Amino acid sequence: KARLAILLSGRGSNMLSLVQATQTGVLQGLAEVVVVFSNKPDAPGLELAVAQGYPVASLPSQGRKREAFDAEAAELLQQYHPDFVVLAGYMRILSPAFIQPFAGRILNIHPADTHQHQGLHAYEWAFDNQLAETKITVHLVDEGLDTGPILAQETVDLRGADTLAEVERRGLAVEHHLYAQVLADLIINKQKRSC
Ligand code: GAR
């Protein structure tokens, strides 16, 4: 099974959907979550992971220099030997110190088309601009802000979504199934290549 390290900074709904996919969904038999890591020791998502019985780890990033923090975080995560590092609401730009050890194996989910909107507040952006649709993007992570190669995108229909909460609700529903599916496809393709 592919070993997943899931990184989060907040709520953890994507982490939870990935965990569930490994238990009873598209990742069942394909992947296991070996650690849930956060740069915020009090992230609600960490508590959710503990409640699910998963190993968690955290290192506070506040007040730390990016390179030093990233090097330490990468070292900590390497102890879990992840095949994939899965960013799920991990609100940090990663420096080479973090990316190098996991190059090509770090995934992110971004709640917009990364060609159109990068960084924070993507649902607010879609709502404020009254978009009729937006996109959820799963991409490989490089050193830019939401610039890495796109693995998959799925459109979210926003017609009639007249509150930000409704925009988010529709978007998250797509995030939750898309992320697990993209990972499953990646893992299956990797298995085929190594046969
Ligand atoms: C998700 O909407 C995710 O796509 C977004 O943060 C939220 C985390 O929610 N990520 C970004 O905006 C990254 N630029 P969650 O903690 O419930 O998974």
PDB file of C-alpha atoms and ligand atoms in Angstrom:
ATOM      1  CA  LYS A   1       0.000   0.000   0.000  1.00  0.00           C
ATOM      2  CA  ALA A   2       1.133   3.534  -0.703  1.00  0.00           C
ATOM      3  CA  ARG A   3       2.025   5.425   2.457  1.00  0.00           C
ATOM      4  CA  LEU A   4       0.348   8.830   2.766  1.00  0.00           C
ATOM      5  CA  ALA A   5       1.480  11.684   4.994  1.00  0.00           C
ATOM      6  CA  ILE A   6      -1.337  14.226   5.185  1.00  0.00           C
ATOM      7  CA  LEU A   7      -0.478  17.819   6.071  1.00  0.00           C
ATOM      8  CA  LEU A   8      -3.032  20.333   7.294  1.00  0.00           C
ATOM      9  CA  SER A   9      -3.278  23.665   9.085  1.00  0.00           C
ATOM     10  CA  GLY A  10      -6.955  23.841   9.962  1.00  0.00           C
ATOM     11  CA  ARG A  11     -10.308  22.105   9.842  1.00  0.00           C
ATOM     12  CA  GLY A  12      -9.273  18.833   8.232  1.00  0.00           C
ATOM     13  CA  SER A  13     -12.295  17.947   6.114  1.00  0.00           C
ATOM     14  CA  ASN A  14     -10.089  16.857   3.198  1.00  0.00           C
ATOM     15  CA  MET A  15      -7.944  14.798   5.560  1.00  0.00           C
ATOM     16  CA  LEU A  16     -11.070  13.090   6.851  1.00  0.00           C
ATOM     17  CA  SER A  17     -12.368  12.298   3.385  1.00  0.00           C
ATOM     18  CA  LEU A  18      -8.990  10.818   2.424  1.00  0.00           C
ATOM     19  CA  VAL A  19      -8.929   8.737   5.591  1.00  0.00           C
ATOM     20  CA  GLN A  20     -12.417   7.470   4.809  1.00  0.00           C
ATOM     21  CA  ALA A  21     -11.402   6.678   1.229  1.00  0.00           C
ATOM     22  CA  THR A  22      -8.575   4.468   2.543  1.00  0.00           C
ATOM     23  CA  GLN A  23     -11.022   2.698   4.861  1.00  0.00           C
ATOM     24  CA  THR A  24     -14.050   2.118   2.666  1.00  0.00           C
ATOM     25  CA  GLY A  25     -13.607   4.099  -0.550  1.00  0.00           C
ATOM     26  CA  VAL A  26     -11.501   4.331  -3.692  1.00  0.00           C
ATOM     27  CA  LEU A  27      -8.219   4.148  -1.761  1.00  0.00           C
ATOM     28  CA  GLN A  28      -9.130   0.989   0.105  1.00  0.00           C
ATOM     29  CA  GLY A  29      -6.363  -1.567  -0.373  1.00  0.00           C
ATOM     30  CA  LEU A  30      -4.288   1.023  -2.263  1.00  0.00           C
ATOM     31  CA  ALA A  31      -3.148   3.469   0.404  1.00  0.00           C
ATOM     32  CA  GLU A  32      -2.815   3.976   4.121  1.00  0.00           C
ATOM     33  CA  VAL A  33      -2.422   7.165   6.140  1.00  0.00           C
ATOM     34  CA  VAL A  34       0.813   6.863   8.113  1.00  0.00           C
ATOM     35  CA  VAL A  35       0.795  10.301   9.742  1.00  0.00           C
ATOM     36  CA  VAL A  36      -1.238  13.483   9.897  1.00  0.00           C
ATOM     37  CA  PHE A  37       1.056  16.462  10.377  1.00  0.00           C
ATOM     38  CA  SER A  38       0.345  20.097  11.151  1.00  0.00           C
ATOM     39  CA  ASN A  39       2.327  23.305  11.481  1.00  0.00           C
ATOM     40  CA  LYS A  40      -0.377  24.376  13.940  1.00  0.00           C
ATOM     41  CA  PRO A  41      -0.414  22.221  17.077  1.00  0.00           C
ATOM     42  CA  ASP A  42      -4.001  23.301  17.851  1.00  0.00           C
ATOM     43  CA  ALA A  43      -5.433  22.626  14.370  1.00  0.00           C
ATOM     44  CA  PRO A  44      -8.900  21.049  14.705  1.00  0.00           C
ATOM     45  CA  GLY A  45      -7.920  18.585  11.969  1.00  0.00           C
ATOM     46  CA  LEU A  46      -5.292  17.030  14.227  1.00  0.00           C
ATOM     47  CA  GLU A  47      -7.923  16.266  16.851  1.00  0.00           C
ATOM     48  CA  LEU A  48     -10.083  14.649  14.200  1.00  0.00           C
ATOM     49  CA  ALA A  49      -7.165  12.441  13.177  1.00  0.00           C
ATOM     50  CA  VAL A  50      -6.504  11.435  16.781  1.00  0.00           C
ATOM     51  CA  ALA A  51     -10.182  10.586  17.207  1.00  0.00           C
ATOM     52  CA  GLN A  52      -9.854   8.328  14.151  1.00  0.00           C
ATOM     53  CA  GLY A  53      -6.875   6.601  15.750  1.00  0.00           C
ATOM     54  CA  TYR A  54      -4.197   7.908  13.366  1.00  0.00           C
ATOM     55  CA  PRO A  55      -0.684   8.967  14.350  1.00  0.00           C
ATOM     56  CA  VAL A  56      -0.288  12.730  14.430  1.00  0.00           C
ATOM     57  CA  ALA A  57       2.702  15.017  14.642  1.00  0.00           C
ATOM     58  CA  SER A  58       3.078  18.762  14.788  1.00  0.00           C
ATOM     59  CA  LEU A  59       5.740  21.408  14.785  1.00  0.00           C
ATOM     60  CA  PRO A  60       4.760  25.025  15.387  1.00  0.00           C
ATOM     61  CA  SER A  61       5.844  27.160  12.444  1.00  0.00           C
ATOM     62  CA  GLN A  62       5.030  30.468  14.074  1.00  0.00           C
ATOM     63  CA  GLY A  63       8.098  32.667  14.401  1.00  0.00           C
ATOM     64  CA  ARG A  64      10.324  30.204  12.558  1.00  0.00           C
ATOM     65  CA  LYS A  65      12.427  30.932   9.491  1.00  0.00           C
ATOM     66  CA  ARG A  66      10.929  29.140   6.506  1.00  0.00           C
ATOM     67  CA  GLU A  67      13.983  27.100   5.452  1.00  0.00           C
ATOM     68  CA  ALA A  68      14.800  25.947   8.988  1.00  0.00           C
ATOM     69  CA  PHE A  69      11.221  25.007   9.740  1.00  0.00           C
ATOM     70  CA  ASP A  70      10.802  23.187   6.433  1.00  0.00           C
ATOM     71  CA  ALA A  71      14.035  21.221   6.901  1.00  0.00           C
ATOM     72  CA  GLU A  72      12.888  20.111  10.339  1.00  0.00           C
ATOM     73  CA  ALA A  73       9.398  19.225   9.118  1.00  0.00           C
ATOM     74  CA  ALA A  74      10.831  17.218   6.206  1.00  0.00           C
ATOM     75  CA  GLU A  75      13.133  15.330   8.547  1.00  0.00           C
ATOM     76  CA  LEU A  76      10.250  14.511  10.864  1.00  0.00           C
ATOM     77  CA  LEU A  77       8.081  13.300   7.992  1.00  0.00           C
ATOM     78  CA  GLN A  78      10.838  11.189   6.475  1.00  0.00           C
ATOM     79  CA  GLN A  79      10.731   9.034   9.597  1.00  0.00           C
ATOM     80  CA  TYR A  80       7.319   7.851   8.378  1.00  0.00           C
ATOM     81  CA  HIS A  81       8.656   6.939   4.911  1.00  0.00           C
ATOM     82  CA  PRO A  82       5.756   8.439   2.979  1.00  0.00           C
ATOM     83  CA  ASP A  83       5.272   7.612  -0.690  1.00  0.00           C
ATOM     84  CA  PHE A  84       3.144  10.741  -1.046  1.00  0.00           C
ATOM     85  CA  VAL A  85       2.963  13.961   0.923  1.00  0.00           C
ATOM     86  CA  VAL A  86      -0.627  15.128   0.602  1.00  0.00           C
ATOM     87  CA  LEU A  87      -1.330  18.783   1.386  1.00  0.00           C
ATOM     88  CA  ALA A  88      -4.889  19.190   2.635  1.00  0.00           C
ATOM     89  CA  GLY A  89      -5.381  22.797   3.659  1.00  0.00           C
ATOM     90  CA  TYR A  90      -1.696  23.132   4.572  1.00  0.00           C
ATOM     91  CA  MET A  91      -1.395  26.876   4.399  1.00  0.00           C
ATOM     92  CA  ARG A  92       2.296  27.306   3.729  1.00  0.00           C
ATOM     93  CA  ILE A  93       4.467  27.891   0.698  1.00  0.00           C
ATOM     94  CA  LEU A  94       7.096  25.174   0.664  1.00  0.00           C
ATOM     95  CA  SER A  95      10.781  25.914   0.276  1.00  0.00           C
ATOM     96  CA  PRO A  96      13.332  23.674  -1.483  1.00  0.00           C
ATOM     97  CA  ALA A  97      14.369  22.273   1.909  1.00  0.00           C
ATOM     98  CA  PHE A  98      10.975  20.604   2.090  1.00  0.00           C
ATOM     99  CA  ILE A  99      10.372  19.883  -1.563  1.00  0.00           C
ATOM    100  CA  GLN A 100      13.689  18.232  -2.396  1.00  0.00           C
ATOM    101  CA  PRO A 101      13.306  15.085  -0.272  1.00  0.00           C
ATOM    102  CA  PHE A 102       9.812  14.490  -1.683  1.00  0.00           C
ATOM    103  CA  ALA A 103      10.219  15.896  -5.183  1.00  0.00           C
ATOM    104  CA  GLY A 104       7.409  14.833  -7.523  1.00  0.00           C
ATOM    105  CA  ARG A 105       5.522  13.205  -4.660  1.00  0.00           C
ATOM    106  CA  ILE A 106       3.871  16.240  -3.054  1.00  0.00           C
ATOM    107  CA  LEU A 107       0.243  16.892  -3.986  1.00  0.00           C
ATOM    108  CA  ASN A 108      -1.986  19.846  -3.234  1.00  0.00           C
ATOM    109  CA  ILE A 109      -5.661  20.577  -3.665  1.00  0.00           C
ATOM    110  CA  HIS A 110      -6.589  24.141  -4.544  1.00  0.00           C
ATOM    111  CA  PRO A 111     -10.180  25.363  -4.610  1.00  0.00           C
ATOM    112  CA  ALA A 112      -9.860  27.254  -7.906  1.00  0.00           C
ATOM    113  CA  ASP A 113      -8.304  26.956 -11.333  1.00  0.00           C
ATOM    114  CA  THR A 114      -4.642  27.553 -10.429  1.00  0.00           C
ATOM    115  CA  HIS A 115      -4.196  29.453 -13.696  1.00  0.00           C
ATOM    116  CA  GLN A 116      -6.838  31.942 -12.566  1.00  0.00           C
ATOM    117  CA  HIS A 117      -6.433  32.245  -8.821  1.00  0.00           C
ATOM    118  CA  GLN A 118      -3.552  31.395  -6.498  1.00  0.00           C
ATOM    119  CA  GLY A 119      -3.194  31.564  -2.750  1.00  0.00           C
ATOM    120  CA  LEU A 120      -5.831  32.117  -0.103  1.00  0.00           C
ATOM    121  CA  HIS A 121      -9.566  32.854  -0.231  1.00  0.00           C
ATOM    122  CA  ALA A 122     -10.359  31.138  -3.518  1.00  0.00           C
ATOM    123  CA  TYR A 123     -14.032  30.560  -2.670  1.00  0.00           C
ATOM    124  CA  GLU A 124     -14.443  34.229  -1.684  1.00  0.00           C
ATOM    125  CA  TRP A 125     -12.882  35.141  -5.016  1.00  0.00           C
ATOM    126  CA  ALA A 126     -15.370  32.969  -6.917  1.00  0.00           C
ATOM    127  CA  PHE A 127     -18.285  34.299  -4.870  1.00  0.00           C
ATOM    128  CA  ASP A 128     -17.271  37.968  -5.057  1.00  0.00           C
ATOM    129  CA  ASN A 129     -16.840  37.714  -8.831  1.00  0.00           C
ATOM    130  CA  GLN A 130     -20.189  35.945  -9.156  1.00  0.00           C
ATOM    131  CA  LEU A 131     -18.658  33.186 -11.236  1.00  0.00           C
ATOM    132  CA  ALA A 132     -21.126  30.761 -12.816  1.00  0.00           C
ATOM    133  CA  GLU A 133     -18.585  28.016 -12.256  1.00  0.00           C
ATOM    134  CA  THR A 134     -15.223  27.489 -10.681  1.00  0.00           C
ATOM    135  CA  LYS A 135     -12.727  24.661 -10.712  1.00  0.00           C
ATOM    136  CA  ILE A 136     -11.065  22.473  -8.141  1.00  0.00           C
ATOM    137  CA  THR A 137      -7.450  21.679  -8.992  1.00  0.00           C
ATOM    138  CA  VAL A 138      -5.222  18.852  -7.784  1.00  0.00           C
ATOM    139  CA  HIS A 139      -1.612  19.519  -8.695  1.00  0.00           C
ATOM    140  CA  LEU A 140       1.951  18.549  -7.942  1.00  0.00           C
ATOM    141  CA  VAL A 141       3.722  21.030  -5.730  1.00  0.00           C
ATOM    142  CA  ASP A 142       6.751  22.997  -6.804  1.00  0.00           C
ATOM    143  CA  GLU A 143       8.366  26.026  -5.248  1.00  0.00           C
ATOM    144  CA  GLY A 144       5.852  28.544  -6.545  1.00  0.00           C
ATOM    145  CA  LEU A 145       2.473  29.431  -5.107  1.00  0.00           C
ATOM    146  CA  ASP A 146       0.019  27.015  -6.729  1.00  0.00           C
ATOM    147  CA  THR A 147       2.148  26.742  -9.870  1.00  0.00           C
ATOM    148  CA  GLY A 148       2.941  23.017 -10.091  1.00  0.00           C
ATOM    149  CA  PRO A 149       1.788  20.669 -12.888  1.00  0.00           C
ATOM    150  CA  ILE A 150      -1.954  20.011 -12.830  1.00  0.00           C
ATOM    151  CA  LEU A 151      -3.018  16.402 -12.313  1.00  0.00           C
ATOM    152  CA  ALA A 152      -6.774  16.932 -12.510  1.00  0.00           C
ATOM    153  CA  GLN A 153      -9.449  19.593 -12.448  1.00  0.00           C
ATOM    154  CA  GLU A 154     -13.164  19.359 -11.910  1.00  0.00           C
ATOM    155  CA  THR A 155     -15.761  22.036 -12.507  1.00  0.00           C
ATOM    156  CA  VAL A 156     -18.091  23.188  -9.752  1.00  0.00           C
ATOM    157  CA  ASP A 157     -21.421  24.579 -10.950  1.00  0.00           C
ATOM    158  CA  LEU A 158     -22.079  27.772  -8.983  1.00  0.00           C
ATOM    159  CA  ARG A 159     -25.295  28.870 -10.674  1.00  0.00           C
ATOM    160  CA  GLY A 160     -27.811  29.805  -7.995  1.00  0.00           C
ATOM    161  CA  ALA A 161     -25.224  29.650  -5.214  1.00  0.00           C
ATOM    162  CA  ASP A 162     -26.156  32.905  -3.513  1.00  0.00           C
ATOM    163  CA  THR A 163     -24.109  32.685  -0.335  1.00  0.00           C
ATOM    164  CA  LEU A 164     -20.414  32.080   0.282  1.00  0.00           C
ATOM    165  CA  ALA A 165     -21.394  29.109   2.447  1.00  0.00           C
ATOM    166  CA  GLU A 166     -23.205  27.532  -0.490  1.00  0.00           C
ATOM    167  CA  VAL A 167     -20.226  28.133  -2.803  1.00  0.00           C
ATOM    168  CA  GLU A 168     -17.987  26.411  -0.258  1.00  0.00           C
ATOM    169  CA  ARG A 169     -20.412  23.563   0.293  1.00  0.00           C
ATOM    170  CA  ARG A 170     -20.527  22.756  -3.413  1.00  0.00           C
ATOM    171  CA  GLY A 171     -16.774  23.145  -3.795  1.00  0.00           C
ATOM    172  CA  LEU A 172     -15.884  20.979  -0.824  1.00  0.00           C
ATOM    173  CA  ALA A 173     -18.151  18.191  -2.059  1.00  0.00           C
ATOM    174  CA  VAL A 174     -16.057  18.125  -5.241  1.00  0.00           C
ATOM    175  CA  GLU A 175     -12.764  18.415  -3.340  1.00  0.00           C
ATOM    176  CA  HIS A 176     -13.651  15.471  -1.166  1.00  0.00           C
ATOM    177  CA  HIS A 177     -14.198  12.984  -3.957  1.00  0.00           C
ATOM    178  CA  LEU A 178     -11.669  14.397  -6.446  1.00  0.00           C
ATOM    179  CA  TYR A 179      -8.620  14.244  -4.169  1.00  0.00           C
ATOM    180  CA  ALA A 180      -9.068  10.571  -3.299  1.00  0.00           C
ATOM    181  CA  GLN A 181      -9.771   9.677  -6.923  1.00  0.00           C
ATOM    182  CA  VAL A 182      -6.650  11.441  -8.224  1.00  0.00           C
ATOM    183  CA  LEU A 183      -4.514   9.689  -5.629  1.00  0.00           C
ATOM    184  CA  ALA A 184      -6.049   6.335  -6.482  1.00  0.00           C
ATOM    185  CA  ASP A 185      -5.311   6.894 -10.192  1.00  0.00           C
ATOM    186  CA  LEU A 186      -1.722   7.925  -9.432  1.00  0.00           C
ATOM    187  CA  ILE A 187      -1.094   4.886  -7.275  1.00  0.00           C
ATOM    188  CA  ILE A 188      -2.632   2.492  -9.802  1.00  0.00           C
ATOM    189  CA  ASN A 189      -0.568   4.014 -12.622  1.00  0.00           C
ATOM    190  CA  LYS A 190       2.581   3.745 -10.536  1.00  0.00           C
ATOM    191  CA  GLN A 191       1.848   0.090  -9.803  1.00  0.00           C
ATOM    192  CA  LYS A 192       1.340  -0.596 -13.521  1.00  0.00           C
ATOM    193  CA  ARG A 193       4.645   1.059 -14.397  1.00  0.00           C
ATOM    194  CA  SER A 194       6.556  -1.035 -11.874  1.00  0.00           C
ATOM    195  CA  CYS A 195       5.057  -4.341 -13.095  1.00  0.00           C
TER     196      CYS A 195
HETATM  197  C1  GAR B   1      -9.846  23.521   1.341  1.00  0.00           C
HETATM  198  O1  GAR B   1     -10.888  24.206   0.679  1.00  0.00           O
HETATM  199  C2  GAR B   1      -8.594  23.508   0.492  1.00  0.00           C
HETATM  200  O2  GAR B   1      -8.841  23.337  -0.883  1.00  0.00           O
HETATM  201  C3  GAR B   1      -8.058  24.863   0.781  1.00  0.00           C
HETATM  202  O3  GAR B   1      -8.224  25.023   2.162  1.00  0.00           O
HETATM  203  C4  GAR B   1      -9.386  24.302   2.567  1.00  0.00           C
HETATM  204  C5  GAR B   1      -9.025  23.383   3.713  1.00  0.00           C
HETATM  205  O4  GAR B   1     -10.157  22.775   4.226  1.00  0.00           O
HETATM  206  N1  GAR B   1      -6.685  24.998   0.385  1.00  0.00           N
HETATM  207  C6  GAR B   1      -6.162  26.120  -0.118  1.00  0.00           C
HETATM  208  O5  GAR B   1      -6.797  27.146  -0.228  1.00  0.00           O
HETATM  209  C7  GAR B   1      -4.703  26.025  -0.522  1.00  0.00           C
HETATM  210  N2  GAR B   1      -4.308  27.185  -1.279  1.00  0.00           N
HETATM  211  P1  GAR B   1     -10.069  21.469   5.110  1.00  0.00           P
HETATM  212  O6  GAR B   1      -9.056  21.770   6.231  1.00  0.00           O
HETATM  213  O7  GAR B   1     -11.446  21.265   5.638  1.00  0.00           O
HETATM  214  O8  GAR B   1      -9.594  20.340   4.220  1.00  0.00           O
END
